[in-house]
Coordinates of C-alpha atoms and ligand atoms in Angstrom, one line a residue:
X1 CA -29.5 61.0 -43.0
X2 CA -29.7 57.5 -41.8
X3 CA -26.5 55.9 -42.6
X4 CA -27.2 52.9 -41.2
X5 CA -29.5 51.9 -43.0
X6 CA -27.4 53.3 -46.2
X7 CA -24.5 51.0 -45.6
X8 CA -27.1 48.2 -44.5
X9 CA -28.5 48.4 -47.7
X10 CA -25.4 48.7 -49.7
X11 CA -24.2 45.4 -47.9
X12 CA -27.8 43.3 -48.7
X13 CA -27.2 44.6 -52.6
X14 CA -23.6 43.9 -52.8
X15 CA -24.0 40.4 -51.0
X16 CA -26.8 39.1 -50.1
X17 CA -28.9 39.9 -53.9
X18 CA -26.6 37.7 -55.6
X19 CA -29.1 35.2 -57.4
X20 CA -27.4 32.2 -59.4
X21 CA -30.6 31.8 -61.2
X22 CA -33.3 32.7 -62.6
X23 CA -36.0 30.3 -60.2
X24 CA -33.9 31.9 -57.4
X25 CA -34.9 35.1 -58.4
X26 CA -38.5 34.5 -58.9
X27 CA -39.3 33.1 -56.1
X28 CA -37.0 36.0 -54.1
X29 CA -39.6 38.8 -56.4
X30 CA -42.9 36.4 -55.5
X31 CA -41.7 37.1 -51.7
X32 CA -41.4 40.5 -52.0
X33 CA -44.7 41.1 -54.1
X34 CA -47.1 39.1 -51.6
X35 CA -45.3 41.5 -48.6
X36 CA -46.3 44.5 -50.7
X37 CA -49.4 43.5 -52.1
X38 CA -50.5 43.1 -47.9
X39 CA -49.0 46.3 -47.1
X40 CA -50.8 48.5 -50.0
X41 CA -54.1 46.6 -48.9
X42 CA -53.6 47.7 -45.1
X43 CA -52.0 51.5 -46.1
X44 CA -53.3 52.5 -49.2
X45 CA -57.1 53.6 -49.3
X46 CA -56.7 53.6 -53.1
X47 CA -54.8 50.1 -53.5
X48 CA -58.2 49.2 -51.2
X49 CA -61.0 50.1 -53.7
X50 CA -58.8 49.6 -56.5
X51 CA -58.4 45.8 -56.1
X52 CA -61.4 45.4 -53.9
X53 CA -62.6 42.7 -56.6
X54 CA -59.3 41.4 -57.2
X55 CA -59.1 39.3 -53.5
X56 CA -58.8 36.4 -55.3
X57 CA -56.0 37.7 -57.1
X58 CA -54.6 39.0 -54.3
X59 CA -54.8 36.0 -52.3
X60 CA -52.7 34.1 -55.2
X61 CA -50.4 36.3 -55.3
X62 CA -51.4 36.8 -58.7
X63 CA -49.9 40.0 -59.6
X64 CA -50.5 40.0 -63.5
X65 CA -54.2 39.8 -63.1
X66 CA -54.6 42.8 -61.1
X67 CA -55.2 46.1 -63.4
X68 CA -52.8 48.5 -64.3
X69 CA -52.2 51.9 -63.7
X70 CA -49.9 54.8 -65.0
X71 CA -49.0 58.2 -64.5
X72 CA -52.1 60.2 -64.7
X73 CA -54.1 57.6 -62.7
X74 CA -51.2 57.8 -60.0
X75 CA -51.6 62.0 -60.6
X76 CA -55.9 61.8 -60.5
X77 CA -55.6 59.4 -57.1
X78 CA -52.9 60.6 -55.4
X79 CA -54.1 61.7 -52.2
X80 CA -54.8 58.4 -51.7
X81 CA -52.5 56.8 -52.8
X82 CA -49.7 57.6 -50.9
X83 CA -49.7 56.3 -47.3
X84 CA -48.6 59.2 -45.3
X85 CA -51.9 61.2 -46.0
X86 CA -49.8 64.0 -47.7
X87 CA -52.1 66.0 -50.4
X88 CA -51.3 66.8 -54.0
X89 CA -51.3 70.2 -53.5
X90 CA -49.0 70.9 -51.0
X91 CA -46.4 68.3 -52.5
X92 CA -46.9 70.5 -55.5
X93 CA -46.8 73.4 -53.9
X94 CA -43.2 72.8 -52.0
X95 CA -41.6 70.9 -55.3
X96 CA -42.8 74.0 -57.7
X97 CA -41.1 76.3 -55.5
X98 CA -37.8 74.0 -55.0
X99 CA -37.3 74.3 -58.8
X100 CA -37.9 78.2 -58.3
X101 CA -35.5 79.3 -55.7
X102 CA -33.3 76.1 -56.2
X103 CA -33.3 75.2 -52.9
X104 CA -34.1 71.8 -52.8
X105 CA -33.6 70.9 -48.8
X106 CA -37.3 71.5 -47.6
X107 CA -39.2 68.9 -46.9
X108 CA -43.1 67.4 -45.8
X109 CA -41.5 66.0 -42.5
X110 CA -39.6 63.1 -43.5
X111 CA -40.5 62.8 -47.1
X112 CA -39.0 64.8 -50.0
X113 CA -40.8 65.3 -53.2
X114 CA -39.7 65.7 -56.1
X115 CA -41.3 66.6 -60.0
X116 CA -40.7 64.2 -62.8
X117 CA -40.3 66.2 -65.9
X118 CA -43.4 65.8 -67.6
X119 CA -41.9 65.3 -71.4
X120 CA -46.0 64.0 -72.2
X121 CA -47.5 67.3 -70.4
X122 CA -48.9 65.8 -67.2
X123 CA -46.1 66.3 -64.4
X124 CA -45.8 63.6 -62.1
X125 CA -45.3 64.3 -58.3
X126 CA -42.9 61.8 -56.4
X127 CA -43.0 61.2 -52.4
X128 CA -39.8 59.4 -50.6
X129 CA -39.2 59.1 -47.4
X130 CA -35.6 59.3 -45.1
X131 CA -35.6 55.5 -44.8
X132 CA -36.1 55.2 -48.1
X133 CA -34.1 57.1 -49.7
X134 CA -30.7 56.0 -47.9
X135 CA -32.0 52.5 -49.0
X136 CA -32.0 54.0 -52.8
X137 CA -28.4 56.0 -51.7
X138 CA -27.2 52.6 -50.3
X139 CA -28.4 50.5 -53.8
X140 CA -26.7 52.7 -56.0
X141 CA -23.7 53.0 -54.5
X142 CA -23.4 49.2 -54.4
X143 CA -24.3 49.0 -58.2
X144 CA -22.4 51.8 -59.7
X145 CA -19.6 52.7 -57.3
X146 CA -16.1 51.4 -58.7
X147 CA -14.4 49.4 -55.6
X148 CA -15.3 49.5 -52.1
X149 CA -17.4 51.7 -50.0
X150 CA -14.9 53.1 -47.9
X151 CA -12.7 53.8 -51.2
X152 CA -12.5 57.9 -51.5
X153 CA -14.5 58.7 -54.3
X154 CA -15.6 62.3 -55.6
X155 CA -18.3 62.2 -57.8
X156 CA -19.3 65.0 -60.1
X157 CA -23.3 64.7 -61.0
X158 CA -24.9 67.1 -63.5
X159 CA -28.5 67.5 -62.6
X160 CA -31.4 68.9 -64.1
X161 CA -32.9 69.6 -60.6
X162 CA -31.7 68.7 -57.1
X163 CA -33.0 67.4 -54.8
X164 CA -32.9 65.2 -51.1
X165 CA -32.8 61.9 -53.0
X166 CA -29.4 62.8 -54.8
X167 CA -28.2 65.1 -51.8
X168 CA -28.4 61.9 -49.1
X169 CA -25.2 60.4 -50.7
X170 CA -22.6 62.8 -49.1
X171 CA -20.7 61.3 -46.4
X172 CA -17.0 61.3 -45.1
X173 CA -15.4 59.0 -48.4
X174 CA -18.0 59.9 -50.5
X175 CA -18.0 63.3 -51.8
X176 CA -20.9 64.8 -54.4
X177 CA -20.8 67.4 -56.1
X178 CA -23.7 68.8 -57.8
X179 CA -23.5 71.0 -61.1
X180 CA -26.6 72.6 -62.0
X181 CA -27.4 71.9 -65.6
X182 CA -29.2 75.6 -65.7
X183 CA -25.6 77.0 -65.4
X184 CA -24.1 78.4 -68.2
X185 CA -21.7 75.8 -69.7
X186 CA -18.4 77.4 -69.2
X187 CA -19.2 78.0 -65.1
X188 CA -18.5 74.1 -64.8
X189 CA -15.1 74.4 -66.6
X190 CA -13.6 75.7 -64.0
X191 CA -15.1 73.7 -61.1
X192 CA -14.7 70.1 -62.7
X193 CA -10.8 70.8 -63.5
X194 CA -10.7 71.8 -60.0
X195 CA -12.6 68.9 -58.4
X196 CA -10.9 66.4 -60.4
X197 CA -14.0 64.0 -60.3
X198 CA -13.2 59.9 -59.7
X199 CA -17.1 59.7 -60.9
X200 CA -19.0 61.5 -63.4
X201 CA -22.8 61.0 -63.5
X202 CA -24.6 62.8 -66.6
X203 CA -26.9 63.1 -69.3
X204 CA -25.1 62.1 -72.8
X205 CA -25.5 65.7 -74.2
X206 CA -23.3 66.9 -71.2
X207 CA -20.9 64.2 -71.3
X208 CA -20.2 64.7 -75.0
X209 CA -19.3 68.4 -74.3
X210 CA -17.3 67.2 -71.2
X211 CA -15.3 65.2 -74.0
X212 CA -15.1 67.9 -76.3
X213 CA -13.5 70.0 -73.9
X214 CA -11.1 67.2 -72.9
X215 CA -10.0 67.1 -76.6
X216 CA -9.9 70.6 -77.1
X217 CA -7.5 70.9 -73.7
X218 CA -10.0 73.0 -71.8
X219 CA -10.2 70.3 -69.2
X220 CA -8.1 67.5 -68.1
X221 CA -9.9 65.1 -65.7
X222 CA -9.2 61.6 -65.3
X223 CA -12.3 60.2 -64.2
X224 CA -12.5 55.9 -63.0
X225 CA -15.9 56.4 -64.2
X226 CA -18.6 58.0 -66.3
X227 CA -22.4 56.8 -65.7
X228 CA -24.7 57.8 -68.2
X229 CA -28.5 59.1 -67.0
X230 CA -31.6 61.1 -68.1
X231 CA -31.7 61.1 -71.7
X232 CA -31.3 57.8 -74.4
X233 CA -27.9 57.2 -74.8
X234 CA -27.2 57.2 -77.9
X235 CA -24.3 55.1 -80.2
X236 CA -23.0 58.3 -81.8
X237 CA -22.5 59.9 -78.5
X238 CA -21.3 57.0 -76.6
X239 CA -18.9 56.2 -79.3
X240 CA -17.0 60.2 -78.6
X241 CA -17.5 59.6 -75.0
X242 CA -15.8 55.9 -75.0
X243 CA -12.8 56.7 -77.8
X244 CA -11.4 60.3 -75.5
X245 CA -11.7 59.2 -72.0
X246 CA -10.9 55.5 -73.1
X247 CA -13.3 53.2 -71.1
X248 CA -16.2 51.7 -70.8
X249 CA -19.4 54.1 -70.1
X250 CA -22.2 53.1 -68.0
X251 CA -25.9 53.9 -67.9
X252 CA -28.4 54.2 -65.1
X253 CA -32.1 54.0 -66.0
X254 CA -33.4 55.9 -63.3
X255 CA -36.6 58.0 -63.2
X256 CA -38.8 59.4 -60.1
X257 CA -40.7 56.5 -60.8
X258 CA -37.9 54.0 -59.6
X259 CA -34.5 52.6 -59.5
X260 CA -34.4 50.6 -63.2
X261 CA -31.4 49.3 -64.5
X262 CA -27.8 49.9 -64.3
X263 CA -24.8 48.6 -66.4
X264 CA -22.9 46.0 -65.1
X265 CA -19.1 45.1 -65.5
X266 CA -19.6 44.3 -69.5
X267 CA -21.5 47.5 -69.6
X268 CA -24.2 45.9 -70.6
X269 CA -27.9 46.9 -68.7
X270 CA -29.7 45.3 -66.7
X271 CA -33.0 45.5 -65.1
X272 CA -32.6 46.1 -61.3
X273 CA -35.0 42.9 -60.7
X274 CA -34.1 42.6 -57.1
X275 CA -35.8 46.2 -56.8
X276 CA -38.2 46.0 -58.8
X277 CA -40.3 43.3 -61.3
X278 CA -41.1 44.5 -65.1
X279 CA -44.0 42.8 -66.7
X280 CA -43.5 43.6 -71.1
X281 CA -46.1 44.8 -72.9
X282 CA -44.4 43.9 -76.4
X283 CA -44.9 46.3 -79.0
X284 CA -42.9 43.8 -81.4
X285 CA -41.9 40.8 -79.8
X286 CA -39.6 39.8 -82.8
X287 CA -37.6 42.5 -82.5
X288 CA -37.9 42.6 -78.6
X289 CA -39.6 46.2 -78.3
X290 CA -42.1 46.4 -75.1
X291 CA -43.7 49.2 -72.8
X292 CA -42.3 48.0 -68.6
X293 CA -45.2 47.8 -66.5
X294 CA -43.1 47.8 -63.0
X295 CA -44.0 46.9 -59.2
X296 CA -41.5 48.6 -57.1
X297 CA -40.8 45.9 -54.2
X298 CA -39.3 48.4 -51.2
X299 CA -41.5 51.9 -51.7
X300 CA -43.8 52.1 -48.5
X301 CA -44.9 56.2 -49.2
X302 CA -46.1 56.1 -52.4
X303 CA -46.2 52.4 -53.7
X304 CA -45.8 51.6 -57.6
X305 CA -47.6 48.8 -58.5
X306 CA -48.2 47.3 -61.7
X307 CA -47.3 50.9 -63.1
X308 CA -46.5 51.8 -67.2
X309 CA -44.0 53.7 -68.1
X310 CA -43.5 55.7 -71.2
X311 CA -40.5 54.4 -72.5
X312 CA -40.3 52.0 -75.0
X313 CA -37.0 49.2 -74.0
X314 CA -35.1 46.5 -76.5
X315 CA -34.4 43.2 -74.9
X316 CA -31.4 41.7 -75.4
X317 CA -31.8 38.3 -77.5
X318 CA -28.4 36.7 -75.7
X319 CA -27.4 35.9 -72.3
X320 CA -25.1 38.6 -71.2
X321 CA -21.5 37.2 -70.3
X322 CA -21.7 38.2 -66.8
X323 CA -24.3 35.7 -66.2
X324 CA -26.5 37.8 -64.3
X325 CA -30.1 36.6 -64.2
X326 CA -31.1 39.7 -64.8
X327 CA -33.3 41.0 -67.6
X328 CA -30.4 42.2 -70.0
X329 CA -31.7 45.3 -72.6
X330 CA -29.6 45.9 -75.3
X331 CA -31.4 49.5 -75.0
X332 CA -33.6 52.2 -73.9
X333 CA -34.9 53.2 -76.9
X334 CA -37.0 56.3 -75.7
X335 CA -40.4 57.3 -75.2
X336 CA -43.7 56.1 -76.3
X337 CA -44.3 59.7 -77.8
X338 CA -41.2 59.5 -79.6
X339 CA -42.8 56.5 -82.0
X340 CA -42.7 58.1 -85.8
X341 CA -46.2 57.7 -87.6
X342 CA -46.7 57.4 -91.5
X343 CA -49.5 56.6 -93.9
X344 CA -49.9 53.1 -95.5
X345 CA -49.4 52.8 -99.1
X346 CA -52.6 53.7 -101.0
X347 CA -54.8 53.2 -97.4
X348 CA -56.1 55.9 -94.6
X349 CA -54.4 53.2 -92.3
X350 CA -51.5 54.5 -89.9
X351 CA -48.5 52.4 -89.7
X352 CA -45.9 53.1 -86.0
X353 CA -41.7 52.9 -86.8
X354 CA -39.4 52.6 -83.6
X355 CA -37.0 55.2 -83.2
X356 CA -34.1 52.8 -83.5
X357 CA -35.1 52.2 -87.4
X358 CA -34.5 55.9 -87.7
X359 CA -31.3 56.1 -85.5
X360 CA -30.1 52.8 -87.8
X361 CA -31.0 54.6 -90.5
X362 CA -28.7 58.0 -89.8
X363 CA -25.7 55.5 -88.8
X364 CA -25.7 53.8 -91.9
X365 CA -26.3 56.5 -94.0
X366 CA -22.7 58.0 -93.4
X367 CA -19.8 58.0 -90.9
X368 CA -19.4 61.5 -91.7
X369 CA -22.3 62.5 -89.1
X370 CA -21.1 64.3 -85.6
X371 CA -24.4 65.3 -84.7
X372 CA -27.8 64.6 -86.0
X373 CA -31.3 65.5 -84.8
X374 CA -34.8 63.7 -86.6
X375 CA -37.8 65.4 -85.8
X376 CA -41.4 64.3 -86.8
X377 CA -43.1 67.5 -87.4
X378 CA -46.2 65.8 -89.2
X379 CA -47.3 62.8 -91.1
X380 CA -45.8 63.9 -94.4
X381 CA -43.1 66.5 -92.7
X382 CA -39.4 65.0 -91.0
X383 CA -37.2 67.5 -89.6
X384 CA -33.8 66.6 -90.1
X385 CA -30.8 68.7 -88.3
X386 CA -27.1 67.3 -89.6
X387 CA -23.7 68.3 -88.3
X388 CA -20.9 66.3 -90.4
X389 CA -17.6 66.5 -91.0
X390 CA -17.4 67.3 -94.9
X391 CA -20.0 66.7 -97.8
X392 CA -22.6 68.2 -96.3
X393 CA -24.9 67.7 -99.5
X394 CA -23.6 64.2 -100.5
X395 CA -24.4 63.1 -96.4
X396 CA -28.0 64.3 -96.4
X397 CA -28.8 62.9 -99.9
X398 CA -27.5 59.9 -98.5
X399 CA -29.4 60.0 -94.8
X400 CA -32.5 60.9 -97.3
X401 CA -32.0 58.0 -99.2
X402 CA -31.2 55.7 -96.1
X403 CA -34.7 57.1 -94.1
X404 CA -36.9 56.5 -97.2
X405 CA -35.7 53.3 -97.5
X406 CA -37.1 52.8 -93.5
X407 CA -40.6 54.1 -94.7
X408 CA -40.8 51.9 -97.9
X409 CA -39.8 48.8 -96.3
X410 CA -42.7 49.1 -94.2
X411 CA -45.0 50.0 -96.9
X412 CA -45.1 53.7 -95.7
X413 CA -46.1 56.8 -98.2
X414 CA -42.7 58.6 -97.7
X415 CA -42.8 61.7 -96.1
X416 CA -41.0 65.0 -96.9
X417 CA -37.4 65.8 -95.5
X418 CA -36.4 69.3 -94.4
X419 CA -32.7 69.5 -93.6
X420 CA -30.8 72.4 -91.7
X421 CA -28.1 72.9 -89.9
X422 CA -27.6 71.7 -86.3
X423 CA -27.6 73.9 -83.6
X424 CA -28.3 72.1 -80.8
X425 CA -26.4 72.8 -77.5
X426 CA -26.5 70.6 -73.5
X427 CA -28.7 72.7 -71.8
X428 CA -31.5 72.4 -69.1
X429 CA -34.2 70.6 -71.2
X430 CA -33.5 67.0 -72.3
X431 CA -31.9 66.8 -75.5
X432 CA -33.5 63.9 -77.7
X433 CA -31.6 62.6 -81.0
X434 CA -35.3 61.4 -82.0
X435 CA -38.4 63.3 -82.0
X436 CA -41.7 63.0 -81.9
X437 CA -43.5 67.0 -82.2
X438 CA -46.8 66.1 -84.5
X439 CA -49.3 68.8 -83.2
X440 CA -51.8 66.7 -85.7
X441 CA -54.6 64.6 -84.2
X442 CA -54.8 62.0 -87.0
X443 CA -58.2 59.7 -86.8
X444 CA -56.0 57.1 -89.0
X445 CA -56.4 53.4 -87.5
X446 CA -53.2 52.5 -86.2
X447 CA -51.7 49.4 -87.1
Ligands
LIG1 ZN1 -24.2 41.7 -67.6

C-alpha cells in the first residue's frame, strides 16, 4: 500500500482543500475539470469518439454541454473506457469469484475491482488503482476520522463485500476490522465487545441492532464515533441510534461510483465538491429534489464524467452553520426506482410522489411506530409492514389515513393498503424503509 501517498493525501484534504468560498471553489473544480477533460481525451478511446464533436466544448472547458452518460452506457463501453485496457470480462470474472470465496485480495495487477450492487438489475463493474485508492484511504480518513492521524483509532466496518479499497486503510494507529454482513448476527456479538471499536462504520439496519443490543446489555461499547453508509438513513433509525449511544451520527455517501458526501462537525452532509462536481437534474426544484450527474476530478483508471446516478438527493434551503461552501443536502432520499406512482383523478395520466412524502407521512401518523416498511406493489396496491409499541389497529388506521391524505393532495386515485406485521431483520441485502417493487409496465404518461 502506498502510504505516502495516503498520508499526502490526508494532509492536501485536511489543509490545503479548505475553500472560504464559493468563487474559490469554482475556480479550484474548473482547474481540475480542464486537467481531466485533457487526460480522458489522450487515455480514453471512448471519451475520444464520445466527444469527438464536442471540441468546442472541450476547448471551453464547457463541461455542461458535453452529453451525459450513466451506468449502462459506462457497462456497454467499458473496454474502452477505462485506460488500463482491462476487459469487462475478466474484471467480471475476478469480482464474481471474490464475492464467491470471499476472498477479496486478488487483483488485475495494480487495480482492484469491485461490483456495485445492482439494486436496478444491471451490475456495475468498478476499476481502482493502488495510487488511487490510498488517495481515497487518505480522503476519508481526513473527513471522517475523529482527531489526528496518528491518534490510535480501531474501527469496526460492517460490509456487505470486502474488498482492496476498504482493506488499504490498515496501518500501525489505524486498525480495521471488518465484519462480514453475511454472518449470522450473533457471531459479531462477541467480536465487537471484544474489539471495543473507537469507530463504527455501518448501514442503519446494522447500527439500529448494534443499539438494540446495547440497550438490552448484550454489548457495551463506547464508540467516539458511528458513520452511517450504504442504505438511506432514515429519521426513525437515526433517532434510536442518536438517543442510546448519545451523539451525533454521521453519514458517508459513498458508492463504487465515488467518494460523495460526508457529514461534517454539525452532522449535517455535504457534497465532497473538492472530489468531485454534481451538476442537478431537479425533479422539483421547489422542494429541492434532483438526480447528481457527477465528474469525479482524481479517477485516472476508469474516469466518471458527467455520470447520473440513481439516487434522488434534497438540498438544503439554508447555509449550514459550519460555513462550508459546500453543497449542504438535508438528505439522500433514495433511488430513482424507489419513486411511488399513482393514477390522476378521473385521467389515464400518471402522477411520481418522492419517498420522503411517504416517510413524512409514517412519522406523522404516530410516535408509536418502531419499525415501518412501505412497499409499492402496484398502482392501486401499498404494502405496508408496521412494528409499534401498542395500538396496533388505532396506528395503522392512522398511517392509512396519513398516506391517503399524501395521494389526495396530489390529486392521486388512492390506492389500496395491505398491512402486516414486520419481520424485517439486518442482513446481507440492503434494507429500504421505502420501496419501489411494481412488476407492472404501465403506458400511463408520466407527469
Ligand atoms: Zn456543515
Amino acid at each position: 500500500m502506498n502510504k505516502l501517498e495516503l498520508v499526502k493525501q490526508f494532509l492536501i484534504t485536511k489543509f490545503r482543500r479548505n475553500f472560504s468560498s464559493i468563487e474559490e471553489l469554482q475556480s479550484f473544480q474548473n482547474r481540475k475539470i480542464k486537467k481531466q477533460l485533457s487526460f480522458v481525451m489522450n487515455h480514453s478511446p471512448f471519451y475520444q469518439m464520445f466527444y469527438h464533436d464536442f471540441q468546442k466544448a472541450i476547448n471551453n472547458n464547457n463541461l455542461s454541454a458535453l452529453p451525459i452518460i450513466d451506468k449502462s452506457i459506462m457497462m456497454n463501453h467499458f473496454d474502452d473506457l477505462n485506460t488500463v485496457g482491462i476487459k469487462k470480462e475478466s474484471a467480471l470474472k475476478l469480482a464474481i469469484e471474490a464475492e464467491r470465496s470471499r476472498d477479496f485480495s486478488p487483483k488485475l495487477g495494480h487495480i482492484s475491482i469491485g461490483l456495485s450492487s445492482g439494486t436496478s438489475g444491471n451490475q456495475g463493474v468498478f476499476l481502482v488503482s493502488d495510487k488511487e485508492s490510498a488517495m481515497w484511504a487518505g480522503t476519508v480518513l481526513a473527513k471522517l476520522l475523529p482527531g489526528k492521524l496518528f491518534d490510535k483509532q480501531k474501527i469496526a466496518f460492517f460490509l456487505r463485500a470486502n474488498n482492496n479499497l476498504y482493506r488499504t486503510t490498515a496501518n500501525g494507529r489505524i486498525s480495521f476490522t471488518f465484519f462480514d454482513l453475511f454472518d449470522d448476527l450473533p457471531l459479531h456479538i462477541e467480536r465487537i465487545n471484544k474489539l471495543q471499536p473507537t469507530i463504527i462504520i455501518a448501514p442503519p439496519s446494522m447500527l439500529r441492532k448494534l443499539a438494540e443490543w446495547q440497550m438490552d446489555e448484550k454489548i457495551s461499547i463506547r464508540p467516539l464515533k458511528i458513520i452511517s453508509v450504504a442504505e438511506v438513513l432514515e429519521e426513525i433509525d437515526r433517532r434510536l441510534i442518536e438517543t442510546v449511544f448519545k451523539q451525533t451520527l454521521h453519514q458517508v455517501y459513498q458508492c463504487t461510483e465515488g467518494f460523495l458526501a460526508a457529514t461534517c462537525s454539525k452532522g449535517i452532509l455535504h457534497i465532497n465538491e473538492d472530489l468531485v462536481l454534481v451538476e442537478k437534474e431537479y425533479l422539483d426544484k421547489d422542494k429541492g429534489v434532483f438526480v447528481p450527474i457527477i465528474t469525479d476530478f482524481t479517477r485516472k483508471t476508469q474516469p466518471i464524467i458527467r455520470y447520473r446516478l440513481n439516487d434522488l438527493l434534497i438540498e438544503r434551503k439554508t447555509s449550514c452553520p459550519c460555513g462550508s461552501p459546500f453543497l449542504a443536502l438535508e438528505r439522500i432520499d433514495g433511488r430513482c426506482d424507489d419513486l411511488f406512482y399513482g393514477y390522476k383523478n378521473n385521467s389515464k395520466e400518471i402522477g411520481i410522489l418522492f419517498p420522503d412524502f411517504i416517510r413524512r407521512a409514517i412519522m406523522l401518523a404516530s410516535d408509536l411506530i418502531l419499525e415501518y416498511k412501505v412497499t409499492q406493489l402496484t398502482l392501486d396496491l401499498i404494502e405496508i409492514k408496521l412494528k409499534v409499541k401498542a395500538n396496533q389497529e388505532l396506528v395503522s388506521e392512522s398511517v392509512k389515513n396519513e398516506l391517503g391524505a399524501i395521494w389526495a393532495h396530489h390529486q392521486l386515485v388512492i390506492p389500496d393498503m395491505h398491512f402486516l406485521p414486520y419481520d424485517l431483520i439486518p442482513s446481507a441485502s440492503k434494507r429500504k424503509r421505502i420501496a419501489n417493487e411494481m412488476r407492472e409496465q404501465f403506458d400511463g404518461k408520466i407527469v
